[in-house]
């Protein structure tokens, strides 16, 4: 399978590496030359332009920072939609707002191209291990045609519904994750102030009704959970800036359908404040630093 890949950053690079491991030919493009050059080290080819990455591809995959980037990459005069072959499947794995996802899919359909929105969960660790979860919006038939490619990068591929549904599912998921991490941070900060040993509290909560995925995998207290970024000085697996962005997107989605999300709104405000204080590159679990410093 010939795959064009646009966006070879922290998530994109390990994803395309797993595509190559699975026997696919990958030609990649990124505006960052340093990110792009790393593609060659894992057996991929560098494209000199986005057009070159797309023109001969059977599938085009994009992993981009924001909705405006997706619109620019797909919709420009030499963008993906304009330059892809007629039978190319387009897959956007970026996390963006539902409105932009549906708008780009509509533009692709107008040119007769099939498109899936397929944002991921699992962070850099999941991308490296090939265990990502893909939440996919678009045609079930198109998903079946692209499934083997997604399975080279992920463990769980879930059809969420029509175009934009993948993004909707991702925003719901990340809103829950952000809220969970804040609640964990509050509980462990309070527990320490009450004299509880963090290991003891974890041993209790991890087998009780307060347990959750974030607690089991990303505990913001070092020395207890092996996979936690807190053991590595909060070096990012999923950065504060990305969580803040996703929480703001979730609020836009909530407003668009008049959904009440008081905890989501609070989480968005807290993460945005933490981001604005210069912590954008830390792991999202580092929000415990903000919680611990806040007065009652």
Backbone as a ProteinNet text record, in pm:
[ID]
protein_1_A
[PRIMARY]
XXXXXXXXXXXXXXXXXXXXXXXXXXXXXXXXXXXXXXXXXXXXXXXXXXXXXXXXXXXXXXXXXXXXXXXXXXXXXXXXXXXXXXXXXXXXXXXXXXXXXXXXXXXXXXXXXXXXXXXXXXXXXXXXXXXXXXXXXXXXXXXXXXXXXXXXXXXXXXXXXXXXXXXXXXXXXXXXXXXXXXXXXXXXXXXXXXXXXXXXXXXXXXXXXXXXXXXXXXXXXXXXXXXXXXXXXXXXXXXXXXXXXXXXXXXXXXXXXXXXXXXXXXXXXXXXXXXXXXXXXXXXXXXXXXXXXXXX
[TERTIARY]
84.3	0	88.5	59.3	131.8	55	120.2	54.5	127.7	52.3	105.1	74.5	174.6	157.5	201.6	112.9	143.8	133	244.5	249.2	328.7	460.7	548.1	607.8	525.9	571.9	572.8	548.6	558.3	464.5	346.4	251.2	267.4	284.3	289.6	407	523.4	642.2	627.2	590.8	574.9	459.8	356.5	246.8	294.9	369.5	417	522.6	599.7	697.3	627.9	514.6	440	376.2	339.1	288.8	396.9	518	630.3	661.5	658.2	681.9	583	460.9	356	368.9	470.8	496.7	444.7	396.7	348.7	463.3	448.1	540.9	485.1	565.1	518.9	605.5	540.4	608.1	547	630.6	582.2	624	543.3	576.6	545.7	631.3	610.6	679.1	620.5	681.9	813.3	829.3	954.2	1051.9	1163.7	1261.7	1322.4	1342.1	1400.1	1305.3	1175.4	1076.8	1070.1	1079.1	1068.9	1190.2	1308.3	1429.6	1432.8	1363.2	1360.9	1285.5	1205.5	1129.2	1222.5	1330.8	1424.3	1486.7	1509.5	1575.2	1490.2	1358.5	1271.6	1222.6	1285	1254.4	1151.1	1112	1016.5	1086.1	1007.3	1060.4	1013.6	1100.4	1066.6	1010.7	897.5	842.4	891.2	913.7	959.8	844.8	723.2	604.1	487.2	386	265.5	202.5	208.5	153.3	222.5	354.3	428.6	390.5	363	324.4	189.1	105.2	-34.7	-60.7	5.1	-39.1	-45.5	42.3	41.3	-7.5	-58	-96.4	-232.8	-243.1	-372.2	-451.8	-378	-437.8	-351.6	-416	-346.3	-387.7	-289.1	-314.7	-254.6	-331.7	-281.7	-290.2	-187.8	-184.2	-133.2	-228.1	-196.9	-243.3	-188.2	-215.1	-356.7	-419.4	-544.8	-632.5	-758.3	-853.8	-811.1	-748.6	-705.9	-597	-512.3	-409.5	-473.1	-574.6	-644	-710.9	-779	-844.6	-742.1	-627.3	-524.4	-463.3	-432.6	-368.2	-462.2	-589.4	-684.3	-741.7	-761.2	-841.1	-768.2	-637.3	-564.6	-562.9	-517.9	-521	-435.2	-329.9	-248	-261.2	-376.2	-400.5	-435	-462.3	-488.2	-607.4	-717.3	-838.7	-815.7	-741.7	-719.3	-623.2	-529.8	-422.1	-431	-517.1	-527.6	-590.4	-552.4	-614.2	-760.1	-838.5	-983.1	-1023.6	-943.6	-980.7	-905.3	-839.1	-763.5	-857.4	-826.9	-901	-824.3	-894.6	-835.1	-870.7	-770.9	-792.9	-725.8	-805.3	-748.8	-750	-631.3	-617.7	-596.1	-601.8	-588.9	-710.2	-694.5	-809.2	-848.9	-966.1	-1012.7	-1160.1	-1217.4	-1359.1	-1444.7	-1563.7	-1655.9	-1695	-1716.9	-1760	-1658.3	-1530.3	-1426.3	-1412.5	-1424.2	-1414.1	-1521.7	-1643.5	-1754.3	-1740.9	-1690	-1673.2	-1570.4	-1457.8	-1354.7	-1405.3	-1477.8	-1534.8	-1632.8	-1708.9	-1803.1	-1729	-1617.7	-1536.7	-1476.4	-1432.7	-1377.8	-1484.8	-1603.6	-1713.6	-1751.9	-1744.3	-1778.4	-1684	-1561.3	-1465.5	-1469.1	-1562.3	-1577.3	-1481.2	-1421	-1323.5	-1386.5	-1346.4	-1392.1	-1300.4	-1360.3	-1280.5	-1332.5	-1239.3	-1269.9	-1205	-1277.1	-1211	-1182.8	-1056.4	-1014.5	-916.7	-959.8	-871.5	-836.7	-728.8	-675.2	-671.1	-667.5	-642.4	-530.4	-445.8	-335.2	-202.3	-196.9	-76.2	43.9	159.6	282.4	317	293.9	324.3	241.5	113.4	27.7	67.2	110	155.8	280.8	372.8	495.8	470.4	378.3	349.1	251.7	190	90.8	-39	-72.4	-191.9	-296.1	-289.9	-384.5	-528.3	-619.8	-761.4	-799.7	-861.9	-910.8	-1062.4	-1109.3	-1253.1	-1289.7	-1363	-1374.3	-1512.5	-1514.2	-1636.5	-1631.7	-1746.1	-1752.5	-1822.3	-1811.4	-1877.5	-1816.9	-1902.5	-1855.5	-1786.1	-1834	-1774.8	-1633.3	-1614.1	-1480.5	-1387.7	-1439.4	-1360	-1312.9	-1400	-1360	-1247.5	-1250.4	-1144.1	-1011.2	-1018.9	-897.6	-856.6	-934.5	-913.7	-772.7	-720.6	-589.1	-480.1	-495.4	-398.2	-407.7	-527.9	-545.6	-497.7	-519.3	-477	-324.9	-253.1	-106.7	-61.2	-147.3	-111.8	-186.1	-295	-378.2	-434.2	-481.7	-536.2	-687.8	-749.7	-895.1	-940.5	-1021.3	-1075.5	-1226.8	-1285.2	-1428.2	-1497.8	-1601.9	-1680.5	-1779.2	-1761.8	-1845.1	-1972.4	-1974.6	-2092.4	-2052.9	-2139.4	-2118.3	-2001.5	-1967.5	-1855.9	-1866.9	-1756.5	-1751.9	-1773.3	-1826	-1854.9	-1728.3	-1622.7	-1495.8	-1445.1	-1454.2	-1411.9	-1501.1	-1630.6	-1722.9	-1686.7	-1658.8	-1622.4	-1491.8	-1394.1	-1263.8	-1278.5	-1359.6	-1376.1	-1446.9	-1545.4	-1611.5	-1511.3	-1430.9	-1332.2	-1231.5	-1177.2	-1073.2	-1126.8	-1253.6	-1314.9	-1321.4	-1359.9	-1363.6	-1224.1	-1124.2	-987.2	-936.3	-959.6	-914.7	-980.8	-1111.3	-1184.2	-1130.2	-1105.5	-1054.8	-921	-830.5	-698.3	-706.8	-796.7	-814.4	-866.5	-961.7	-1017.2	-912.2	-829.3	-720.7	-622.1	-587.9	-494	-549	-675.8	-738.1	-738	-774.8	-785.6	-649.6	-547.2	-415.2	-350.3	-377.3	-327.2	-393.5	-524.3	-595.9	-551.3	-532.5	-489.9	-356.5	-260.9	-130.3	-141.1	-225	-242.1	-311.3	-387.1	-452.8	-364.1	-242.7	-147.6	-147.4	-218	-220.8	-95.5	-39.1	71.1	15.7	75.8	22.9	14	112.6	107.7	-12.4	-35.1	-149.1	-280.6	-289.6	-412.1	-433.1	-325.9	-337.7	-382.5	-322.3	-358.3	-506.6	-559.9	-701.9	-789.2	-760.5	-847.6	-843	-726.8	-712.8	-796	-841.1	-927.4	-1065.5	-1094.7	-1223.5	-1298.4	-1407.9	-1497.2	-1438.1	-1329.6	-1267.1	-1167.6	-1145.7	-1046.5	-1092.6	-993.9	-1022.5	-893.8	-905.5	-791	-676.6	-707.2	-601.8	-526.4	-596	-532.1	-438.3	-484.9	-408.4	-286	-290.5	-183.9	-102.3	-162.8	-97	-100.8	-91.2	-94.2	7.2	-35.2	56.6	150.1	161.1	254.6	363.3	491.4	597.6	619.4	676.5	721	615.6	497.8	390.9	344.8	314.4	268.1	379.8	423.8	541.8	525.7	406	385	359.2	356.2	319.9	431.1	392.9	489.7	549.6	482.8	535.8	670.4	698.9	828	940.1	902.9	1002.2	996.9	968.3	961.7	849.7	744.4	627.5	664.2	763.7	789.6	665.8	625.3	491.6	476.5	371.6	317.7	198.9	120.6	9.9	19.9	60.1	99.5	-18.4	11.6	-86.9	-152.2	-70.8	-124.7	-228.8	-205.8	-300.1	-427.7	-413.8	-532.8	-614.1	-547.1	-618.6	-693.8	-627.9	-692.8	-816.3	-801.5	-913.5	-1030.1	-999.3	-1106.2	-1179.2	-1105.7	-1171.1	-1257.8	-1208.3	-1288.9	-1414.7	-1402.2	-1519	-1623.6	-1576.3	-1671.4	-1740.4	-1667.5	-1730.7	-1836.8	-1803.7	-1900	-2022.5	-2000.7	-2112.3	-2203.9	-2143	-2222.1	-2303.3	-2247.3	-2315.8	-2443.9	-2453.3	-2573.5	-2643.5	-2605.9	-2667.2	-2659.7	-2541.1	-2518.9	-2455.4	-2504.1	-2450.4	-2329.7	-2213.3	-2089.7	-2015.4	-2071.8	-2007	-1867.4	-1848	-1715.6	-1620.3	-1670.5	-1588.6	-1543.7	-1633.1	-1600.2	-1491.9	-1505.7	-1406.4	-1271.5	-1273.2	-1149.1	-1080.4	-1157.5	-1100.2	-1033.5	-1099.1	-1042.8	-914.5	-913.1	-794.3	-675.8	-699.7	-589.3	-539.4	-629.6	-587.3	-502.6	-542.8	-464.5	-326	-320.7	-194.1	-105.4	-166	-93.5	-37	-118.4	-77.7	32.2	52	156.9	291.3	300.8	427.8	447.3	340	350.8	301.5	291.8	227.8	295.6	425	498.1	506.7	456	453.7	342.3	350.5	242.3	115.9	1.5	-125.9	-144.8	-79.9	-93.9	-23.3	62.2	130.6	35.1	-92.1	-191.1	-200.3	-149.7	-146.4	-66.1	30.6	108.8	18.9	-73.4	-167.2	-261.4	-311	-405	-338.5	-214	-144.3	-114	-99.9	-62.7	-183.5	-300.7	-418.6	-465.8	-496.6	-554.1	-696.3	-743.1	-879.2	-979.7
-119.4	0	125.4	217.7	344.9	446.6	499.6	591.1	724.7	832.7	966.3	1009.5	1061	1096.3	1240.4	1323.5	1464.5	1494.4	1537.5	1567.8	1462.4	1477.3	1372.7	1412.2	1469.7	1513.8	1402.1	1437.3	1340.6	1222.2	1246.2	1138	1078.9	1164.4	1118.2	1026.3	1056.9	976.9	830.7	801.6	659.5	592.8	667.7	609.8	565.5	651.7	613.8	503.8	501.6	394.6	258.8	254.4	128.7	91.3	190.7	162.1	96.2	145.9	90.3	-50.7	-71.5	-204.9	-306.6	-260.4	-349.3	-375.8	-319.7	-347.3	-243.3	-130.6	-24.3	65.9	126.4	228.5	364.2	443.1	571.9	684.5	783.1	906.3	1018.9	1093.7	1187.6	1331.1	1422	1565	1631	1724.2	1805.9	1939.9	2046.5	2178	2189.1	2106.9	2104.4	2007.1	2058.3	1972.9	1871.2	1909.9	1816	1699.3	1728	1620.8	1532.8	1594.9	1520.4	1430.7	1478.7	1401	1271.8	1271	1150.1	1036.6	1069	967.4	869.2	919.5	835	729.1	763.9	670.6	547.8	554.3	439.4	376.2	415.2	350.6	418.9	540.4	615.2	704.4	766.8	860.1	1000.3	1097.9	1238	1298.6	1366.9	1441.4	1584.6	1645.6	1783.9	1881.8	1831.1	1914	1826.5	1890	1817.2	1751.2	1818.8	1763.6	1632.6	1628.9	1507.6	1392	1422.5	1317.8	1258	1334.6	1296.1	1234.8	1282.7	1258.1	1110.9	1025.1	883.8	791.9	850	770.8	704.7	582.5	514.1	560.4	592.5	648	765.5	875	990	1002.4	1010.6	1026.3	1158.4	1234.4	1359.7	1355.8	1411.7	1426.3	1566.1	1659.5	1802.3	1865.3	1982.7	2040.8	2093.2	2153.9	2225.4	2229.6	2273.1	2277.9	2365.1	2478.6	2567.9	2504.1	2419.7	2348.2	2245.6	2176.6	2076.8	2143.1	2255.3	2325.3	2370.7	2420.2	2469	2354.9	2243.1	2131.2	2064.4	2054	1987.3	2081.7	2208	2293.4	2392.1	2404.3	2500.8	2455.4	2544.2	2513.5	2392.4	2367.5	2248.3	2153	2160.8	2079.6	1935.7	1860.8	1717.7	1690.6	1762.8	1738	1767.1	1871.1	1909.3	1816.5	1754.2	1680.1	1528.9	1478	1333.1	1266.6	1142.2	1063.6	1034.6	1003.2	988.9	879.7	773.5	662.4	663.5	773.3	784.3	799.7	730	746.7	845.7	944.9	1047.1	1017.8	1019.4	992.3	1101.4	1179.8	1282.7	1233.4	1217.6	1168.7	1282.1	1405.8	1521.2	1527.2	1597.7	1627.5	1771.9	1790.9	1924.3	1936.6	2052.6	2073.4	1998.7	1961.4	1882.2	1957.5	2087.2	2167.3	2163	2181.3	2176.8	2037	1934.8	1797.3	1769.9	1813.8	1789.6	1875.3	1996	2084.4	2028.4	1977.4	1920.6	1794	1710.3	1588.5	1622.6	1729.4	1773.3	1819.6	1891.1	1935.7	1816.4	1716.9	1596.5	1523.5	1511.8	1443.1	1514.2	1646.8	1723.7	1692	1644.5	1604.6	1454.6	1386.5	1242.6	1159.5	1219.2	1147.9	1101.2	983.1	929.7	978.2	1020.8	1073.9	1023.5	995.3	955.2	1053	1092.3	1159.2	1049.5	1037.5	925.8	970.8	1058.7	1099.8	980.4	995.1	880.9	909.3	800.9	807	709.4	747.4	660.4	732.7	856.6	937.6	882.2	941.6	902.9	757.2	714.3	575.5	478.9	509.4	425	427.1	544.4	555.4	471.6	475.5	398.2	248.2	207.6	65.3	10.7	99.5	55.2	11.2	72	31.6	143.4	239.2	350.3	302.5	381.6	365.2	470	426.5	517.2	529.6	652.7	682	738.9	663.4	692.8	742	856.1	909.3	898.2	865.2	849.9	720.8	682.4	563.3	435.7	342.9	213.9	135.1	150.3	78.8	129.9	260.7	317.8	275.2	272.9	227	83.6	-2.1	-140.7	-149.6	-62.8	-61.3	-13.4	72.5	130.2	61.5	-35.3	-93.9	-150.6	-221.2	-284	-180	-62.5	44.7	98.7	119.1	166.5	62.4	-65.3	-172	-181.8	-129.5	-126.3	-25.8	68.2	174	162.4	87.5	86	-49.5	-59	-184.1	-186.3	-70	-60.7	38.5	-8.7	77.2	74.1	185.7	191.7	287.7	239.4	326.2	404.4	536	620	668.4	668.9	717.8	797.3	888.8	968.6	1066.1	1137.4	1233.4	1326.8	1347.1	1431.6	1355.3	1232.7	1156.3	1110.8	1085.9	1051.5	1165.1	1286.7	1403.7	1423.6	1402.6	1418.3	1320.7	1195.3	1094.9	1130.4	1178.5	1214.5	1328.7	1427.9	1541.4	1499.4	1411.4	1358.7	1282.2	1197.6	1117.8	1207.1	1307.4	1388.4	1484.2	1522.6	1600.9	1516.7	1389.6	1300.5	1280.8	1265.1	1244.4	1366.1	1486.1	1607.7	1626	1602.1	1611.6	1509	1385.9	1279.5	1317.5	1372.9	1407.1	1518.3	1612.1	1717.7	1657.9	1566.9	1506.2	1422.2	1351.2	1272.8	1366.7	1475	1571.5	1632.3	1665.4	1721.5	1620.1	1495.6	1393.5	1360.9	1347.1	1311.4	1429	1550.6	1667.9	1679.2	1662.3	1665.2	1551.8	1432.1	1317.9	1341.2	1396.7	1424.9	1526	1627	1728.6	1671.3	1563.9	1497.3	1391	1375.5	1282.5	1143.2	1124.8	993.7	972	853.1	815.8	795	857.4	844.9	700	617.5	476.2	406.7	434.7	374.9	419.5	548.7	599.9	535.5	521.7	456.7	311.8	239.2	98.6	84.2	181.4	176.8	214.9	332	385.5	301	245.8	169.7	42	-2.4	-120.3	-85.5	44.3	89.2	169.6	231	297.5	424.1	475.6	595.4	567.6	440.4	406.5	448.8	477.8	509.7	488.9	498.9	472.9	569.5	697.7	797.4	766.9	723.5	686.6	568.6	467.5	344.9	363.2	462.2	477.1	605.9	713.9	844.8	914.9	839.5	898.9	1012.5	1132.2	1246.9	1250.4	1137.8	1122.5	1025.4	1063.2	974.6	852.3	747.4	630.9	526.2	539.3	443.8	369.6	443	382.9	394.3	282	279.3	365.1	369.5	440.7	590.5	638.2	777.9	874.2	986.4	1090.5	1157.2	1146.6	1204.9	1143.5	1022.2	958.2	1019.7	1095.8	1150.5	1303.1	1362.1	1507.9	1566.1	1488	1527.4	1557.3	1484.4	1492.5	1443	1516.8	1497.3	1369.5	1296.1	1195.2	1255.7	1333.1	1411.2	1548	1646.6	1775.8	1857.3	1943.2	2037	2118	2165.7	2247.7	2171.5	2041.7	1961.2	1936	1909	1890.1	2018.8	2131.9	2259.7	2285.8	2258.5	2276.6	2188.2	2060.2	1966.4	2004.5	2052.9	2094.2	2218.2	2308.3	2424.5	2382.1	2286.8	2234.6	2166.1	2095.8	2030.8	2134.2	2247.9	2353.1	2412.7	2428.5	2476.6	2378.5	2249	2147.1	2149	2164.7	2168.9	2288.3	2402.4	2522.6	2505.5	2434	2419.4	2337.3	2253	2170	2200.1	2311.6	2355	2247	2185.4	2084	2148	2111.7	2164.7	2082	2147	2077.3	2160.4	2173.8	2258.8	2211.6	2081	2031.2	2045.3	2023.1	2042.2	2186	2279.3	2420.9	2457.2	2404.4	2430.4	2371	2248.4	2183.7	2263	2313.5	2393.8	2518.9	2584.4	2705.9	2676.6	2565.8	2531.3	2496.2	2414.8	2376.3	2494.6	2582.4	2700.7	2792.3	2808.2	2888.2	2827.7	2696.4	2626	2638.9	2628.9	2646.1	2787.2	2885.5	3025.3	3064.3	2982	3009.5	2949.9	2903.1	2852.7	2702.9	2630.7	2485.8	2404.3	2468.2	2405.8	2276.8	2261.4	2144.6	2030.3	2051.7	1944.3	1845	1727.3	1630.4	1682.4	1643.4	1693.9	1660.2	1552.5	1514.2	1611.4	1697.7	1798.5	1903.1	1897.7	1992.2	1983.9	1874.6	1865.3	1979.7	2032.7	2146.1	2268.4	2289.9	2401.1	2378.8	2257.3	2223.3	2242.5	2196.4	2201.9	2345.5	2436.4	2575.2	2663.8	2619.1	2705.5	2717.9	2839.8	2854.1	2800.1	2767.9	2715.8	2822.4
0	0	0	-89	-91.5	-8.2	93.1	186.1	187.7	171.5	190.1	332.3	402.5	543.8	563.8	616.1	639.4	788.5	847.4	990.3	1064.4	1068.8	1123.3	1258.4	1344	1475	1577.5	1704.2	1814.1	1796.9	1744.2	1720	1580.7	1482.4	1344.5	1315.4	1371.2	1340.9	1382.8	1507.6	1541.8	1467.1	1431.7	1354.6	1216.7	1149.5	1015.6	1024.1	1133.6	1151.4	1159.2	1228.1	1237.5	1104.2	1024.7	890.1	805.3	816.2	740.3	789.3	921.3	978.2	923	895.3	845.3	695.1	632.7	491.6	394.2	445	357	312	195.9	149.5	191.1	259.4	311.6	257	199	159.5	241.8	309.9	411.1	381.7	436.9	428.9	561.4	599	718.1	693.8	745.3	729.3	803.9	909.5	985.5	920.3	872.1	806.8	902.7	1027.9	1124.1	1149.3	1160.2	1177.4	1054.7	937.7	812.8	790	822.1	797.8	879	993.3	1076	1008.4	907.3	834.8	764.5	710.5	635.8	726.3	851.7	944.9	973.3	946.6	971.9	841.5	729.9	603.7	517.4	553.3	472.5	372.1	286.4	186.9	219.5	194.4	216.5	88.7	101.3	-11.7	-3.8	-118.8	-121	-103.3	-118.1	-102.2	-58.5	-9.4	28.7	-94.5	-207.5	-331.4	-368.5	-355	-388	-296	-170.1	-74.7	-107.8	-175.5	-196.4	-333.3	-435.5	-573.5	-613.7	-560.5	-598.5	-486.3	-379.2	-262	-279.9	-227.5	-221.3	-98.8	5.9	128.1	172.6	211.6	269.1	414.6	503.6	647.2	692.6	767.2	822.5	975	1039.3	1185	1213.4	1232.4	1236.6	1367.8	1402.9	1534.7	1557.2	1455.2	1480.7	1356	1376.6	1268.5	1153	1182.8	1074.9	989.4	1053.2	977.9	885	935.2	853.4	733.9	758.8	647.5	543.4	589.9	497.7	417	483.6	416.1	316	350.9	260.9	155.5	191	104.8	16.6	27.2	-55.4	-201.3	-290.8	-434.2	-469.4	-388	-409.7	-291	-224.8	-106.3	-138.6	-33.6	-46.2	-136.6	-117.3	-195.1	-343.1	-372	-511.5	-583.6	-511.2	-577.3	-563.1	-476.9	-458.3	-580.3	-604.6	-711.8	-677.6	-779.8	-761	-663.1	-651.9	-564.1	-431.2	-400.5	-274.9	-156.3	-47.2	78.8	165.8	218.2	304.1	449.6	536.1	678.3	760.2	830.9	917.8	1061	1120	1257.3	1358	1311.9	1400.7	1493.9	1605.3	1691.4	1666.6	1605.2	1568.7	1604.4	1578.5	1608	1506.4	1552	1470.5	1343	1355	1239.9	1126.9	1159.5	1056.1	997.4	1081.3	1032.2	927.9	956.8	863.7	738.4	754.1	638.6	540.6	592.6	505.6	437.9	511.7	453	341	358.3	255.1	129.8	150.1	36.9	-37.3	38.1	-23.8	-103.8	-46.1	-114.1	-243.5	-244.2	-363.9	-479.1	-445.1	-547.9	-572.7	-503	-521	-439.8	-336.1	-253.5	-122.9	-77	51.6	162.1	273.4	384.3	517.4	607.4	744.7	841.3	946.2	1058	1160.9	1200.5	1285.6	1392.6	1484	1592.6	1681.5	1755.8	1831.1	1981	2056.2	2199.9	2230.9	2324.3	2361.8	2374.2	2322.9	2338	2263.8	2291.5	2223.9	2253.8	2377.1	2413.2	2330	2311.1	2229.9	2083.4	2036.2	1897	1875.4	1970.8	1958.2	1964.2	2051.4	2068.5	1965	1887.3	1790.2	1854.5	1969.1	2044.2	2053.7	1963.2	1966.4	1950.4	2003.6	1973.5	1870.2	1761.3	1657.9	1670.9	1682.7	1686	1549.9	1471.2	1329.5	1290	1222.7	1164.2	1013.6	952.9	808	771.1	647.2	595.5	653	697.3	747.1	636	514.3	400.6	373.8	382.6	362.5	475.9	597.7	710.9	688.9	640.3	615.8	513.4	413.2	313	371.9	472.2	531.4	661.4	704.6	837.7	857	758.4	775	798.9	738.8	758.5	901	948.7	1086	1186.7	1155.4	1246.6	1257.4	1158.4	1168.1	1272.4	1307.3	1402.5	1535.1	1537.7	1656.8	1691.6	1813.6	1867.2	1859.8	1875	1875.8	1769.8	1676.2	1571.7	1585.5	1623.1	1654	1558.8	1491.3	1403.9	1490	1496.3	1583.2	1515.5	1381	1309.5	1186.3	1147.8	1026.5	1043.4	936.6	939.1	1059.1	1126.1	1244.9	1373.8	1366.2	1487.5	1558.2	1482.3	1545.5	1632.2	1578.5	1656.1	1778.3	1761.5	1874.3	1986.4	1949.1	2048.7	2117.4	2039.1	2097.8	2197.7	2164.9	2256.1	2383.9	2372.5	2493.4	2579.2	2513.8	2586.3	2658.4	2588.6	2649.7	2754.6	2740.6	2847.4	2974.2	2960.8	3076.7	3135.3	3048.6	3095.8	3172	3117.7	3185.3	3321.1	3326.2	3453.2	3552.6	3503.8	3591.3	3653	3570.6	3623.1	3727.1	3707.2	3807.3	3937.9	3929	4050.5	4122.6	4046.5	4107	4177.5	4110.4	4167.8	4296.5	4295.2	4415.6	4530.4	4500	4604.3	4665	4580.1	4634.2	4705.7	4658.9	4731	4867.4	4870.6	4998.7	5089.3	5030.9	5111.6	5178.9	5103.7	5162.1	5275.5	5257.7	5362.9	5486.4	5465.1	5577	5641.3	5587.3	5646.2	5586.3	5473.5	5410.2	5325.9	5333.7	5246.1	5105.2	5002.5	4866.8	4817.8	4853.7	4813.5	4876.8	5003.9	5072.7	5009.6	4980.2	4917.6	4780.7	4704	4573.5	4588.4	4682.3	4702.7	4735.1	4808	4843.6	4724.3	4667.4	4562.3	4435.8	4403.5	4279.4	4277.5	4395.7	4403.3	4457.9	4458.9	4513.1	4406.9	4446.6	4352	4290.4	4346.7	4291.2	4180.3	4148.3	4046.8	3907.6	3821.5	3681.4	3600.7	3468.5	3380.8	3408.3	3426.3	3450.1	3578.9	3681	3806.9	3786.4	3714.3	3697	3607.5	3518.1	3419.9	3431.8	3481.4	3479.4	3615.4	3721.6	3855.4	3865.5	3910.8	3914	4035.1	4104	4216.1	4173	4179.8	4130.7	4219.3	4157	4231.6	4259.7	4201	4230.9	4106.2	3999.3	3873.6	3770.2	3718.8	3631.4	3506.3	3448.9	3322.5	3339.6	3462.1	3488	3449.7	3388.2	3352.4	3475	3589.3	3713.3	3751.2	3702.5	3729	3646.8	3544.7	3450.8	3448.5	3563.2	3569.9	3485.6	3464.5	3384.1	3239.5	3188.3	3044.3	2970.4	2870.5	2814.1	2733.9	2765.9	2677.6	2604.7	2680.3	2626.2	2692.5	2615.3	2671.1	2722.1	2817.7	2872.2	2760.4	2665.8	2556.6	2475.9	2454.8	2378.1	2458	2587.1	2669.6	2677.8	2696.4	2702.9	2573.2	2460.3	2330	2318.2	2354.2	2340.5	2430.8	2549.8	2641.3	2589.6	2526.7	2466.3	2347.7	2269.2	2158.4	2210.5	2321.1	2381.2	2423	2473	2511.7	2390	2280.7	2157.5	2109.1	2117.8	2077.4	2168	2297.5	2391.8	2363.9	2337.7	2307.3	2179.2	2082.2	1953.7	1963.7	2068.6	2086	2218.1	2281.2	2406.6	2514.3	2528.4	2631	2754.1	2870.4	2995.4	3038.1	3050.4	3090.3	3194.8	3315.3	3415.9	3455.6	3469.7	3503.6	3385.4	3265.5	3146.5	3132.6	3162.8	3155.6	3256.9	3378.8	3482.6	3444.5	3390.1	3348.5	3238.5	3142.3	3034.1	3089.3	3184.5	3243.5	3320.8	3397.2	3475.8	3386.6	3286.3	3197.9	3114.6	3074.3	2999.5	3087.4	3212	3306.2	3328.3	3342.3	3363.3	3239.7	3123	2997.3	2986.9	3018.2	3005.1	3103.1	3206.1	3305	3265.4	3140.7	3090.6	3103.4	3127.2	3148.6	3029.9	2914.3	2799.1	2753.3	2778.9	2729.4	2830.4	2950.2	3049.2	3017.4	3077.5	3064.1	3131.5	3077.3	3131.7	3278.7	3326.1	3467.1	3560.7	3504.2	3586.2	3640.7	3600.5	3653.4	3805.2	3864.8	4011.5	4070.8	3997.2	4045.7	4066.2	3973.7	3985.2	4101.5	4114.2	4221.8	4357.8	4370.9	4499.2	4540.8	4443.5	4474.2	4498.8	4458	4467.9	4613.1	4655.5	4790	4792.6	4908.8	4920.4	4882.1
[MASK]
++++++++++++++++++++++++++++++++++++++++++++++++++++++++++++++++++++++++++++++++++++++++++++++++++++++++++++++++++++++++++++++++++++++++++++++++++++++++++++++++++++++++++++++++++++++++++++++++++++++++++++++++++++++++++++++++++++++++++++++++++++++++++++++++++++++++++++++++++++++++++++++++++++++++

